[in-house]
């Protein structure tokens, strides 16, 4: 609340584009840090610090499952980004091309930027001293670490070749991925009904107001790939979608994906409106049923039919038959027909009558 209040009271008089009516933690923090970039010191210098250096430092902390980072690690990274042939150097050059117009990148000493995070802004602080050479730093609040790590991920989702991005290197926590969902406005892609009792709307990326990365689009790059890297990338992307869309994952094409790490218990994968059905598709996907069983069939569905009005009947390979009331979205009948039972007998036919 204090951060929100500070951002709202400080924005007057500053020519900076902020999120109007921020509705989640990530957007409030984004406004706050955008204002810090414009309030204190040189604008271009602050942009590099907030948009690149602090996200890199935070990511390295998260990757190492640590709340601290040593000065040796920081100076080693700063040395890397000055060499264009290194991965860090290429990423930094890529960042400069995307964020600055040709010839507008400031002539600065990168090594002088890091102390500003501690001395000028107070986002980093000394936490313990190993010896006279190696000092350890931490963010003054763990939320800062998670937020800047989320900024790094959102940047990669926006610009970088997705198949080799950090999305495939580490399964991030829900705290970090919630902030990624906030920054990429994943909530704007959440299915909604036009009006009470109306048909469902499934917003596409083109309908989103901002030019933002879409986890759903990036997910398609991982089709027909399996193995650990694919599992981690798909886990991160689908978790971003789950958190941003409040567990509503209906009407998605999740086919040919390695979903074995994805914990989707309790998610909705289908919506109904009158005679319309909007299911997600899992054709040829790798699944871990322990992470996907909700309250529906656990075996392969072999038959589906409807009475054309209010009920959908389905059967699976285990012999289970279910009836779903599409008005209430509740199961009103579940029966398991063991091997050898005459499903079409008068006894069982009477059980299947609509209530």
Short mmCIF file of N, CA and C in Angstrom, two decimals, residues 52 76-93:
data_model
loop_
_atom_site.label_atom_id
_atom_site.label_comp_id
_atom_site.label_asym_id
_atom_site.label_seq_id
_atom_site.Cartn_x
_atom_site.Cartn_y
_atom_site.Cartn_z
N UNK A 52 18.17 -3.80 -16.64
CA UNK A 52 19.09 -4.86 -17.02
C UNK A 52 19.92 -5.40 -15.84
N UNK A 76 32.40 -10.40 -11.86
CA UNK A 76 32.60 -11.38 -12.92
C UNK A 76 31.56 -11.20 -14.02
N UNK A 77 30.30 -10.98 -13.61
CA UNK A 77 29.24 -10.75 -14.58
C UNK A 77 29.47 -9.45 -15.36
N UNK A 78 29.88 -8.39 -14.65
CA UNK A 78 30.13 -7.12 -15.32
C UNK A 78 31.28 -7.24 -16.33
N UNK A 79 32.26 -8.06 -16.01
CA UNK A 79 33.34 -8.31 -16.97
C UNK A 79 32.81 -9.04 -18.20
N UNK A 80 31.88 -9.98 -17.99
CA UNK A 80 31.33 -10.77 -19.10
C UNK A 80 30.55 -9.89 -20.08
N UNK A 81 29.74 -8.97 -19.56
CA UNK A 81 28.88 -8.20 -20.47
C UNK A 81 29.68 -7.21 -21.30
N UNK A 82 30.94 -6.95 -20.91
CA UNK A 82 31.78 -6.07 -21.72
C UNK A 82 32.41 -6.79 -22.89
N UNK A 83 32.27 -8.14 -22.92
CA UNK A 83 32.84 -8.93 -24.01
C UNK A 83 31.71 -9.44 -24.89
N UNK A 84 31.63 -8.95 -26.11
CA UNK A 84 30.52 -9.29 -26.99
C UNK A 84 30.48 -10.76 -27.37
N UNK A 85 31.63 -11.46 -27.26
CA UNK A 85 31.63 -12.86 -27.67
C UNK A 85 31.03 -13.78 -26.60
N UNK A 86 30.81 -13.28 -25.38
CA UNK A 86 30.21 -14.09 -24.33
C UNK A 86 28.69 -14.02 -24.45
N UNK A 87 27.99 -15.01 -23.84
CA UNK A 87 26.54 -15.00 -23.86
C UNK A 87 25.99 -13.76 -23.17
N UNK A 88 26.59 -13.41 -22.02
CA UNK A 88 26.14 -12.22 -21.30
C UNK A 88 26.38 -10.97 -22.13
N UNK A 89 27.51 -10.93 -22.85
CA UNK A 89 27.81 -9.78 -23.69
C UNK A 89 26.83 -9.65 -24.85
N UNK A 90 26.48 -10.78 -25.46
CA UNK A 90 25.50 -10.75 -26.56
C UNK A 90 24.13 -10.31 -26.07
N UNK A 91 23.75 -10.79 -24.88
CA UNK A 91 22.46 -10.39 -24.34
C UNK A 91 22.43 -8.88 -24.03
N UNK A 92 23.54 -8.37 -23.54
CA UNK A 92 23.58 -6.94 -23.22
C UNK A 92 23.51 -6.10 -24.49
N UNK A 93 24.21 -6.51 -25.53
CA UNK A 93 24.12 -5.80 -26.81
C UNK A 93 22.70 -5.87 -27.36
#
